[in-house]
Coordinates of C-alpha atoms in Angstrom, one line a residue:
Chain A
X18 CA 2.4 -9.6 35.3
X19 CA 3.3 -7.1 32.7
X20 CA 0.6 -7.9 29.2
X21 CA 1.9 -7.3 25.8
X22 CA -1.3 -6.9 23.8
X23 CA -0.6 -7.8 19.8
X24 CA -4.1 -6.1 17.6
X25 CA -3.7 -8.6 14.3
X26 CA -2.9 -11.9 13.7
X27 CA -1.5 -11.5 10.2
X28 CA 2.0 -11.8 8.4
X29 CA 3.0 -8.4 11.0
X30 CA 1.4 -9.8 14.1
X31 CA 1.9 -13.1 14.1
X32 CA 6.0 -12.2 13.3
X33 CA 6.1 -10.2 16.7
X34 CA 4.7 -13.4 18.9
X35 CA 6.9 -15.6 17.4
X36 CA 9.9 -13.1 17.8
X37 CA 9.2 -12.0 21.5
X38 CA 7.5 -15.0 22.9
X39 CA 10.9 -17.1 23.5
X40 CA 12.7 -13.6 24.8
X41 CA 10.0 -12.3 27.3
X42 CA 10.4 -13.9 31.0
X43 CA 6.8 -15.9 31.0
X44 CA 6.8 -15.5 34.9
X45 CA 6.5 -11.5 34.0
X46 CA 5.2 -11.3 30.8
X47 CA 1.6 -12.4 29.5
X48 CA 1.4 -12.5 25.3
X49 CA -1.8 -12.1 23.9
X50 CA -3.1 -11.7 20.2
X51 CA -6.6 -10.8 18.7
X52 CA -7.6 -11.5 15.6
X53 CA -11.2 -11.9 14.1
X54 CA -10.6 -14.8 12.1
X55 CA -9.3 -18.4 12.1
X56 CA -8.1 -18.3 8.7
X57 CA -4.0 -17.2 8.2
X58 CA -3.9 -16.2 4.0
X59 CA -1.0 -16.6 2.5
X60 CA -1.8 -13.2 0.5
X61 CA 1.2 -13.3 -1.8
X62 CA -0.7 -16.4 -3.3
X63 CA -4.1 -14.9 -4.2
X64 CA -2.3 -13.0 -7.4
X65 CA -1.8 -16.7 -8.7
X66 CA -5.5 -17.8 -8.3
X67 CA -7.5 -16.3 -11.2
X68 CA -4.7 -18.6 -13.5
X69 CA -5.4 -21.7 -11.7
X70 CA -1.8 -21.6 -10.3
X71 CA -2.8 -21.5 -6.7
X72 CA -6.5 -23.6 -5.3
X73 CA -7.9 -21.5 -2.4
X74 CA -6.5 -24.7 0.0
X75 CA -2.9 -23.9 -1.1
X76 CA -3.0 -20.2 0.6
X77 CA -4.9 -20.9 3.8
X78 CA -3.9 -23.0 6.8
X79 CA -5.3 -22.2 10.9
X80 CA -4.2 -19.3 12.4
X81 CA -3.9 -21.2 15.8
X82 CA -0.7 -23.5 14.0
X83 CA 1.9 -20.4 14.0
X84 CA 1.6 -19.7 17.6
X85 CA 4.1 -20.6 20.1
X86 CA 2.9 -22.2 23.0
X87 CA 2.0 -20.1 26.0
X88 CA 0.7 -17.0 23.7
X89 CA -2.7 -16.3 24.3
X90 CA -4.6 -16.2 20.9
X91 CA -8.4 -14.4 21.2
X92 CA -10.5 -14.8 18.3
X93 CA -12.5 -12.0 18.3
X94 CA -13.3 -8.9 16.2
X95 CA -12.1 -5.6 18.2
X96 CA -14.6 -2.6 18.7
X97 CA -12.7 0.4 20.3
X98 CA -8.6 0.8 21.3
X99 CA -8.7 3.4 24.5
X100 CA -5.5 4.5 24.2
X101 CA -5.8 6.9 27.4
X102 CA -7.0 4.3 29.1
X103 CA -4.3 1.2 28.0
X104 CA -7.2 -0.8 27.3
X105 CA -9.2 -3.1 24.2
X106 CA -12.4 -4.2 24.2
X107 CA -13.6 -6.7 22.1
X108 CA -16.7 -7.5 20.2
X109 CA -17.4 -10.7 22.6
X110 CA -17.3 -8.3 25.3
X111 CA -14.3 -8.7 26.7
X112 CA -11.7 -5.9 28.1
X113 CA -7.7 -6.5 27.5
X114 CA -5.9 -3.9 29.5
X115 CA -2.0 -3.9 28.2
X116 CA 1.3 -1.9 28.9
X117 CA 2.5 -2.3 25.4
X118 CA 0.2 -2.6 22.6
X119 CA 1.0 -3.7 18.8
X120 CA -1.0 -2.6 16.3
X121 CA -0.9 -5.1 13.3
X122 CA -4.7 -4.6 12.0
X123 CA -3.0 -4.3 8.4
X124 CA -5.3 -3.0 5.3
X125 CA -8.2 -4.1 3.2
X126 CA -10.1 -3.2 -0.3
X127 CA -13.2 -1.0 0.3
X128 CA -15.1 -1.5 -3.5
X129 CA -18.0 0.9 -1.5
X130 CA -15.3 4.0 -1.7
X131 CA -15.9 4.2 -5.2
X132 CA -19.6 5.2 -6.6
X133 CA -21.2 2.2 -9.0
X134 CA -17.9 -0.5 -8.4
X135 CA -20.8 -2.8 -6.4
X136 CA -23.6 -2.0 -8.5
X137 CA -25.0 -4.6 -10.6
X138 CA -21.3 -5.8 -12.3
X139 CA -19.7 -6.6 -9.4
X140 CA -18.7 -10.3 -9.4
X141 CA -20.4 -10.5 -12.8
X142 CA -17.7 -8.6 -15.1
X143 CA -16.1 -7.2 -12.1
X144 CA -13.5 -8.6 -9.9
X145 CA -11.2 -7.9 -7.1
X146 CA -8.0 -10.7 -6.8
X147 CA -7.0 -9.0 -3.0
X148 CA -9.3 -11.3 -1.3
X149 CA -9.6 -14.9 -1.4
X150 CA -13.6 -14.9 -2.5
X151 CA -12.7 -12.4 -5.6
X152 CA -9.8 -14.0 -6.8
X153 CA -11.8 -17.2 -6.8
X154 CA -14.4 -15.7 -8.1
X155 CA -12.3 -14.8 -11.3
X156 CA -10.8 -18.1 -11.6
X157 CA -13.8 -19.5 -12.4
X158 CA -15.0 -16.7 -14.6
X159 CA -11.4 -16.3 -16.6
X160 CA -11.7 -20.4 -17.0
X161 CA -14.7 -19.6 -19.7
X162 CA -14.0 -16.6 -20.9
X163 CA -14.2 -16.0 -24.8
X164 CA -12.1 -13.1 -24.7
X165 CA -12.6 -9.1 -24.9
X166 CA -11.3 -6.0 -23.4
X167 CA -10.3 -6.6 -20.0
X168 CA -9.1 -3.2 -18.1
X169 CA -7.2 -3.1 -14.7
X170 CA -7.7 -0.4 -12.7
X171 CA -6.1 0.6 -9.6
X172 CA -8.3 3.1 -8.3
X173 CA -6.6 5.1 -6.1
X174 CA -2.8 5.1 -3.9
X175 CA -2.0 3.4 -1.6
X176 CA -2.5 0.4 -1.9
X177 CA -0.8 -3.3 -0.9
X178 CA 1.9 -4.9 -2.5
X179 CA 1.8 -1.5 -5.4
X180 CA 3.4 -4.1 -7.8
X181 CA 0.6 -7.0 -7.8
X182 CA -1.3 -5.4 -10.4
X183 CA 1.2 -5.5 -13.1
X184 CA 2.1 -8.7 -12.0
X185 CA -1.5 -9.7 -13.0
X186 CA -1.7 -8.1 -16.1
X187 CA 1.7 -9.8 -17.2
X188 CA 0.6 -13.4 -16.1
X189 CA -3.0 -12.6 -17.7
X190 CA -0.8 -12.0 -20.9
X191 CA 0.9 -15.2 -20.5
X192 CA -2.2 -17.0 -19.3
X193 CA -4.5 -15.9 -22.2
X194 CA -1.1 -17.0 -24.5
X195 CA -1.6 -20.4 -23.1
X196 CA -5.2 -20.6 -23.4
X197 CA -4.8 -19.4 -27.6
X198 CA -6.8 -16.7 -27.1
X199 CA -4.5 -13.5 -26.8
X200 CA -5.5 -12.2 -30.0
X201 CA -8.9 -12.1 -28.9
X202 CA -7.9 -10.1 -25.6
X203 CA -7.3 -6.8 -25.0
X204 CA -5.3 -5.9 -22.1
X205 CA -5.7 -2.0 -20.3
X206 CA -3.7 -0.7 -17.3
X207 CA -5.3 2.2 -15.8
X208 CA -3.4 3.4 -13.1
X209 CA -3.4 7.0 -11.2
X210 CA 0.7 6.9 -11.3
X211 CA 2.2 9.2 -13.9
X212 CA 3.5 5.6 -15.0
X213 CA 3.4 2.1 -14.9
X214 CA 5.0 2.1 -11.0
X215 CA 5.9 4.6 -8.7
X216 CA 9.6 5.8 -9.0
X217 CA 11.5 6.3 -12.1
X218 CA 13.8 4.0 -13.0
X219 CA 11.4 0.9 -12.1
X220 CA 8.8 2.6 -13.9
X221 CA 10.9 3.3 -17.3
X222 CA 12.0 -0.5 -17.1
X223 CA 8.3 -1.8 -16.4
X224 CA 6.7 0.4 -18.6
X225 CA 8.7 -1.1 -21.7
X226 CA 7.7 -4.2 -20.7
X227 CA 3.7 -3.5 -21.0
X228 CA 4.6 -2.2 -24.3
X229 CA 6.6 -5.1 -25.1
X230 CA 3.3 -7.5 -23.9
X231 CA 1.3 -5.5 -26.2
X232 CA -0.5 -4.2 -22.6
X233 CA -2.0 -0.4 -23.0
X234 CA -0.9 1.4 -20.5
X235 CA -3.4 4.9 -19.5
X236 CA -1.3 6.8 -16.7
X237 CA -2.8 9.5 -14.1
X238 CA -6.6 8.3 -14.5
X239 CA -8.1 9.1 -11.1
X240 CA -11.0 6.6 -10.9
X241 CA -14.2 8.8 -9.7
X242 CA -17.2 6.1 -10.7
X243 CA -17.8 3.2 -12.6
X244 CA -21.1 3.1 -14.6
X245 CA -21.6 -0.5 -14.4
X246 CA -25.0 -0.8 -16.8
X247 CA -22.8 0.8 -19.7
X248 CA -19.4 -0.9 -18.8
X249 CA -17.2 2.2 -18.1
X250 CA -15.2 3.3 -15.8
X251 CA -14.9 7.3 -15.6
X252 CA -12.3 9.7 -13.7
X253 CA -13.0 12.7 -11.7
X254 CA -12.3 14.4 -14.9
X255 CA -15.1 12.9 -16.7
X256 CA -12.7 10.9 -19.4
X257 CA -14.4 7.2 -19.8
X258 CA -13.1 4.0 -20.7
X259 CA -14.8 0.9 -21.6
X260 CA -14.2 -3.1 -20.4
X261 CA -15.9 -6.2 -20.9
X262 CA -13.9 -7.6 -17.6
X263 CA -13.3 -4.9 -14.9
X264 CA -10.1 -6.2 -12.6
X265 CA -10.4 -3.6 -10.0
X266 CA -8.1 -3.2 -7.3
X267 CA -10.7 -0.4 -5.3
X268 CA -9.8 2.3 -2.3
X269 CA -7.5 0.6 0.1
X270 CA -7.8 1.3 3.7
X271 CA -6.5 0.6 7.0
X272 CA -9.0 -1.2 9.7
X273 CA -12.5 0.1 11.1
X274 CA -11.3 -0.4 14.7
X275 CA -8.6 2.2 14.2
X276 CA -11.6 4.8 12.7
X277 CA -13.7 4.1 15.7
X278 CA -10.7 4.2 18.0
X279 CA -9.4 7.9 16.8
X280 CA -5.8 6.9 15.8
X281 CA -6.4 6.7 11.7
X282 CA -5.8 9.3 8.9
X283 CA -8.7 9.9 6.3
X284 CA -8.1 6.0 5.4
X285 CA -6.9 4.8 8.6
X286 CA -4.2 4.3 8.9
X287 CA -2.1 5.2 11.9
X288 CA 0.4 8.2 12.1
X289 CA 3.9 6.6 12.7
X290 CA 7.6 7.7 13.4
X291 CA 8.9 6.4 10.3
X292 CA 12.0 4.9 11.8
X293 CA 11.3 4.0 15.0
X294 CA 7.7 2.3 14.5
X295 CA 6.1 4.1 17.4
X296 CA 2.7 5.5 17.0
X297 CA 3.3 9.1 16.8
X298 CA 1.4 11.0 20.2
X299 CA 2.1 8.1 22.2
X300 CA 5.0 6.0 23.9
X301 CA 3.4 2.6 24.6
X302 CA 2.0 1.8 21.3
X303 CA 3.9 0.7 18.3
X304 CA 2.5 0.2 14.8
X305 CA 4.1 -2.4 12.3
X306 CA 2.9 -3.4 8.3
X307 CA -0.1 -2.6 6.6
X308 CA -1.5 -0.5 9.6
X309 CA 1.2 2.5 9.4
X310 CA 1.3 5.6 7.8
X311 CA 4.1 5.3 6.2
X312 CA 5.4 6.1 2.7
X313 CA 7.0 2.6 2.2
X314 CA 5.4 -0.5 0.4
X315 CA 2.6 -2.1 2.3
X316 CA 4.2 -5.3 1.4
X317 CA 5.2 -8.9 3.7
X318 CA 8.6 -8.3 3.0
X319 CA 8.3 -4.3 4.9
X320 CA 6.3 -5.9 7.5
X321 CA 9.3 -8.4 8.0
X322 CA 11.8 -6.1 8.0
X323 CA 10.2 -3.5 10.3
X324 CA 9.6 -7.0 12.7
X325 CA 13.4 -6.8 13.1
X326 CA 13.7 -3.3 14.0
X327 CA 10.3 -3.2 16.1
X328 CA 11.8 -6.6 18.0
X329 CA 15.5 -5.0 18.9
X330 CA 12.6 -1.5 19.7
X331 CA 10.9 -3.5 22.1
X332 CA 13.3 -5.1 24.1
X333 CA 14.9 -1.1 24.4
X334 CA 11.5 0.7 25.3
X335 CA 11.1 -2.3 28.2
X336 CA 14.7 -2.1 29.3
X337 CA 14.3 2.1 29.4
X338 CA 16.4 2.3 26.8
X339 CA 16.5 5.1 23.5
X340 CA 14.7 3.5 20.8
X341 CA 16.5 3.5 17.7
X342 CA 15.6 5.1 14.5
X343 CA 16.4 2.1 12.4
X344 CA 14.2 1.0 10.0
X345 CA 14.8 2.5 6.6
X346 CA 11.6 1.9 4.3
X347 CA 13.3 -1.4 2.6
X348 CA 11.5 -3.5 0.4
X349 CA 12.4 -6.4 -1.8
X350 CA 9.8 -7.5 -4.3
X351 CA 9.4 -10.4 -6.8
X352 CA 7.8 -9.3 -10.1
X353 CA 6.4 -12.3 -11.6
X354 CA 6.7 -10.8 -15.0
X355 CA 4.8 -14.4 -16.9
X356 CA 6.2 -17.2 -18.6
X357 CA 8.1 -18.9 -16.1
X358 CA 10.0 -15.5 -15.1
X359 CA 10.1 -13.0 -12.5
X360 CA 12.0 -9.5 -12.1
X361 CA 13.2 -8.2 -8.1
X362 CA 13.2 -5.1 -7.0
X363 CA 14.9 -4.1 -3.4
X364 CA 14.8 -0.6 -2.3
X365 CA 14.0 2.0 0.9
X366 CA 12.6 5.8 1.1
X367 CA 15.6 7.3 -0.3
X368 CA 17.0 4.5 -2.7
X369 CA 14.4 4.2 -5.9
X370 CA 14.8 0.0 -7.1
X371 CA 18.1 0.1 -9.7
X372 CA 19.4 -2.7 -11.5
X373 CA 22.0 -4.7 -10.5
X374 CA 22.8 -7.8 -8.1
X375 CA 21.1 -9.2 -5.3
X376 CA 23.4 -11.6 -3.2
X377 CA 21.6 -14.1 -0.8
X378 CA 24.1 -16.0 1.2
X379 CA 23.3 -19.9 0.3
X380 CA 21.4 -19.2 -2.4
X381 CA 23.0 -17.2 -4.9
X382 CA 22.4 -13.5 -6.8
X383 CA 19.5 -12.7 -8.0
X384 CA 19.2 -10.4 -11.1
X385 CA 17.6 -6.9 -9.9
X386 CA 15.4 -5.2 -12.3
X387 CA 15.6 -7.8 -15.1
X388 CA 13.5 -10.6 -16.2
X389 CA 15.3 -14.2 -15.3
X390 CA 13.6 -17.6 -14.5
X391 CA 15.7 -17.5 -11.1
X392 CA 13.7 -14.6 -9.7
X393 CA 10.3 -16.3 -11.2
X394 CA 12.0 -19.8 -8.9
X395 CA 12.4 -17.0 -6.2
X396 CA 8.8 -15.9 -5.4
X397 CA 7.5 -19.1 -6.3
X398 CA 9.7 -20.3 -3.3
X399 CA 8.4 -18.0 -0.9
X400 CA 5.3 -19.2 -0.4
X401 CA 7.6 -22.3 1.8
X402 CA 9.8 -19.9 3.4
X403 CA 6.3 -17.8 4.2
X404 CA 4.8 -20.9 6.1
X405 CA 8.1 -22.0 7.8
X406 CA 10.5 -19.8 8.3
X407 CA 8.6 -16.1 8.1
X408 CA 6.1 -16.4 10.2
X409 CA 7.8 -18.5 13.1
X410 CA 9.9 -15.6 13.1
X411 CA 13.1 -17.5 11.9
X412 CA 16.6 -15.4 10.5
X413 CA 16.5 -15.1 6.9
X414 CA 19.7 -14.1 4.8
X415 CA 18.8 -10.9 4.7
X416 CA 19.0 -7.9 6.3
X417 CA 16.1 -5.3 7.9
X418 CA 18.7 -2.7 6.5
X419 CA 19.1 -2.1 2.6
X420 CA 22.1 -2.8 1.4
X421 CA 23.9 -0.8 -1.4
X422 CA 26.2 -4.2 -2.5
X423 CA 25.2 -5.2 -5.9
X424 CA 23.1 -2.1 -6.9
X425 CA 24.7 -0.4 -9.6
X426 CA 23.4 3.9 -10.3
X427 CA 23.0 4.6 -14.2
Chain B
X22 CA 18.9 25.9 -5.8
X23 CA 16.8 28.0 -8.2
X24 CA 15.0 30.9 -7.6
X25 CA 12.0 33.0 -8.8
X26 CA 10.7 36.2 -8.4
X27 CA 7.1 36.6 -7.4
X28 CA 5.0 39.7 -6.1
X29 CA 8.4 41.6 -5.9
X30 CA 9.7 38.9 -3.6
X31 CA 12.5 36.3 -4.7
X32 CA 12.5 32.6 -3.5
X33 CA 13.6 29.2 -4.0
X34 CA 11.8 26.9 -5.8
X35 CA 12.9 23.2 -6.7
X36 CA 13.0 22.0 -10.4
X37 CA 9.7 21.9 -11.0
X38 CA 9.1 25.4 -9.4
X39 CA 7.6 24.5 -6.1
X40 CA 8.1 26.6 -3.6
X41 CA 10.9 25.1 -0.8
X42 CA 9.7 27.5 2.0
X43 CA 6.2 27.3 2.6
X44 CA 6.7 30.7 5.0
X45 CA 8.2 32.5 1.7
X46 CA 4.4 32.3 0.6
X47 CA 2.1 35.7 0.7
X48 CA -1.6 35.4 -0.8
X49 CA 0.0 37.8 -3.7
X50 CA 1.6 35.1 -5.2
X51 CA -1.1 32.6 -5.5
X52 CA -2.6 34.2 -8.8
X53 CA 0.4 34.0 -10.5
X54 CA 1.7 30.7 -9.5
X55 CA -2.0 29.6 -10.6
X56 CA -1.5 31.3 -13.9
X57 CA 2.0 28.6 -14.3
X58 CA -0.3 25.9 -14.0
X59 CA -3.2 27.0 -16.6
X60 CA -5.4 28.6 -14.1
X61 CA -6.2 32.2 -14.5
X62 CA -8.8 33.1 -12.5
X63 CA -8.8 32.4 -8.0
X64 CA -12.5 32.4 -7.4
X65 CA -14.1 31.7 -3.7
X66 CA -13.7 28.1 -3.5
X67 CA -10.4 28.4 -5.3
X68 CA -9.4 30.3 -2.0
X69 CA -11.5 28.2 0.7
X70 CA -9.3 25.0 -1.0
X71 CA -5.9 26.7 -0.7
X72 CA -6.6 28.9 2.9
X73 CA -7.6 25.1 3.8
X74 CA -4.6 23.7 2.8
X75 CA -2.6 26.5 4.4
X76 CA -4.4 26.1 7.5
X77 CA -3.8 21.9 7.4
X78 CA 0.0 22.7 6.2
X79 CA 0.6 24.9 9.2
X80 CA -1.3 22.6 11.7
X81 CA -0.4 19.3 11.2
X82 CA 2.9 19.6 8.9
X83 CA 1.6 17.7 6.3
X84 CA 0.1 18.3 2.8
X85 CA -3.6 17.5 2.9
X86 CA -4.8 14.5 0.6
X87 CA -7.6 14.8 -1.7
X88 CA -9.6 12.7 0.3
X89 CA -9.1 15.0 3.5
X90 CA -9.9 18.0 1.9
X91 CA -13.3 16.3 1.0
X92 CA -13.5 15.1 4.1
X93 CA -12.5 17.6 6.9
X94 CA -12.2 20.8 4.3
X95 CA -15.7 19.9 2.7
X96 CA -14.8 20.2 -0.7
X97 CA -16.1 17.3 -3.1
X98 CA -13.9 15.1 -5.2
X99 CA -15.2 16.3 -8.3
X100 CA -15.5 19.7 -7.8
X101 CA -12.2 19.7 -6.8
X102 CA -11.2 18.4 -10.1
X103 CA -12.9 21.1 -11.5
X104 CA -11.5 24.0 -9.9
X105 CA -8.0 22.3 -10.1
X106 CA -7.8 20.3 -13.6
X107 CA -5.2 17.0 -13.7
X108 CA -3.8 16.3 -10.6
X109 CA -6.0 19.0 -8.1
X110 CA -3.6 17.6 -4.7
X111 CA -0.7 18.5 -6.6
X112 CA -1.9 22.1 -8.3
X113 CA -3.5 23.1 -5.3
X114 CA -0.4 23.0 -3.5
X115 CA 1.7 24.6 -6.1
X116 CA -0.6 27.8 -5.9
X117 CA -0.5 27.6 -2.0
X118 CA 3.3 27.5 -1.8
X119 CA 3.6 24.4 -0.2
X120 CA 5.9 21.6 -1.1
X121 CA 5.0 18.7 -3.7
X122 CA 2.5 16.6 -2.0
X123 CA 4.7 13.4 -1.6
X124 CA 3.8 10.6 -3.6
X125 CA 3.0 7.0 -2.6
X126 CA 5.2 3.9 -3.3

């Protein structure tokens, strides 16, 4: 019995079971996951939480329904890979020994990176919206809030899903609209970028749209500490700015289990061949989402994307076969850019996001890099096609490979 | 692809006058590619930070982060700020005639 041996049961991990399990002979092939918790989030949703768009309930639902039968599902946190050794072992004890690992352990905030960001503030005026407790949390604080400065901060790159920050800073803008009291609030976007996103032309075209939101934008502010008792946050370079309502989005980093293991970078996350998926130093192991290295989004439309190159990858490495170097760094990301609209971006390592046409078979084009209510219709979509199609590993209209159709160069 | 001359020696540099070779590099150079980006003096940990990135460059093939020069060079965040004003990762490696560190997405 040969054992696949899946680390993560998240939007990456739980792709790959559904994707291999009906392919792989189960006379010669044993399917197991790990992951340390019940819950499967529906992170795309927590962005919609602080406005009382999304209830915790609507972004959580049992791990255990998105397996496919005969795919052995541990719950369990992980303490050491032994990679020399083709062998887990668990927290509860246990040992998995594989012949093919996955590594799917994804990425998570770290507040404690950053000096003062858990000090007395923290869930008082500050807030985090990329777990389910913070963006709760702020819910119920935004829902009686008077108004004042409120500054997002990203505090350092990476980090996941790069464009959920603006997002929140453009549905805060609508929210606070809604609510009557924008005039009241001051919106701040302090970002280490040179910009309000990461390449160019996205950047340019975002950028005007803070402006146009009456959102301040402060560029290449390297968060070093925040001084919680006086309300500031401070850079390296000892400027300071001041907030009544810190949003932080803190140090992202890849899992603990990958530190203890050996295979992680300074924030752990795991050298990979950028086209292939394999971990680099190793031929058994593969890496796929959050988890990797790599200079591409860490975003559930990557992760779905690389699952189509990593699933064709397998099936070669078991066969003996050349992997190929296929997966290209695509993304394709819905901007919710407020007011009942959104903005999509699609793009790979060598193609920035350029406006243009997005065609989906059966569903129509979709406006690239400008605002219409069919791209907001888009994303708010997703969250079905997430629970039922995604995750089960169905075909979606759209392919692991970017596609230049549509795209138009300035 | 442009050019510059530096310590007597010419070699390419992209448009915003990094150097493309990182061999093309002699420790000659690094004062006056420090002196393009507003730093006019190399002291000791000037030279620990770029000899560390050198050493990083040449070992791994990748650009250290700030966080791994704190980490593994021993260099603190802040002081690196100090010694390398606005954007230390990306200064540092000017003067130590490495590539632009690449950025994230």
């Amino acid at each position: 019995m040969k054992k696949l041996l899946i680390l993560g049961g998240g939007t990456a991990g739980t792709m790959m079971a559904n994707k291999l399990a009906p392919v792989l002979d189960k006379n010669e092939w044993q399917i197991t996951v790990v992951d340390q918790e019940e819950t499967h989030y529906y992170q795309p949703g927590f962005l919609f939480i602080p406005f009382g768009i999304y209830t915790r309930e609507d972004v959580i639902k049992p791990r255990h329904d998105f397996f496919p039968s005969g795919v052995e599902v541990i719950i369990s946190p992980i303490e050491v890979i032994e990679p020399d050794a083709n062998r887990v072992k668990l927290s509860n004890g246990r040992v998995l020994n594989y012949d093919y690992l996955i590594i799917a352990t994804g990425s998570h905030i770290e507040p404690e990176e950053t000096e003062g960001l858990k000090d007395g503030g923290w869930r008082e005026n500050i807030f985090d919206f990329y777990t389910l407790d913070g963006a709760v949390a702020l819910s119920n604080y935004l829902k009686y809030w008077k108004g004042g400065k409120m500054v997002v901060n990203i505090v350092e790159m990476p980090i996941k899903c790069p464009v959920a920050p603006l997002e929140f800073v453009f549905l805060a803008d609508w929210w606070f609209t809604e609510q009557g009291i924008r005039d009241k609030v001051e919106i701040e976007y302090v970002t280490p970028l040179p910009g309000a996103f990461t390449k160019p032309i996205a950047s340019r075209f975002l950028g005007q749209f803070l402006e146009k939101k009456n959102i301040k934008l402060t560029p290449e502010f390297s968060t070093g500490r925040v001084d919680s008792g006086r309300n500031k946050i401070i850079s390296w370079d000892e400027k300071e700015i001041d907030y009544d309502l810190l949003v932080t989005i803190p140090t992202n980093m890849g899992s603990e289990v990958i530190a203890r293991s050996g295979l992680g970078d300074d924030l752990n996350f795991i050298p990979t061949d950028p086209h292939t998926l394999m971990a680099k130093g190793y031929d058994n192991i593969f890496v796929i989402g959050d988890a990797t290295d790599l200079p591409s989004s860490k975003a559930g439309s990557v992760a779905h994307f690389e699952a189509e190159v990593l699933f064709e990858n397998f099936l070669r490495k078991i066969e003996g076969r050349e992997l190929l170097p296929k997966f290209d760094g695509h993304a394709n990301c819905f901007i919710e850019s407020g007011f009942g609209k959104g903005i999509l971006i699609d793009f790979n390592y060598d193609v920035e996001p350029l406006p243009g046409k997005f065609p989906l078979p059966g569903v129509g084009p979709f406006s690239l890099l400008q605002e219409t209510r069919m791209n907001h219709w888009g994303k708010m979509m997703f969250r079905w096609v997430y629970w039922n199609l995604l995750l089960k590993g169905a075909e979606l209209p759209i392919e692991a490979e970017m596609n230049m159709a549509g795209k138009m160069r300035a | 692809m442009a050019t510059k001359t530096l310590a007597g020696k010419t070699v390419e540099v992209d448009e915003e006058g990094f150097l493309v070779n990182p061999d093309d590099w002699t420790e000659e150079m690094a004062p006056l590619l420090a002196e393009q980006v507003g730093i006019y003096e190399l002291t000791d940990r000037h030279w620990e930070v770029i000899r560390f990135m050198r050493k990083e460059y040449k070992e791994r093939g990748q650009i250290p982060t700030v966080r791994r020069i704190k980490n593994v060079g021993g260099i603190p965040t802040k002081e690196l700020y100090e010694l390398f004003p606005e954007g230390p990762a990306k200064k540092a490696a000017y003067i130590a005639g490495l590539g632009k560190p690449q950025g994230c997405v």
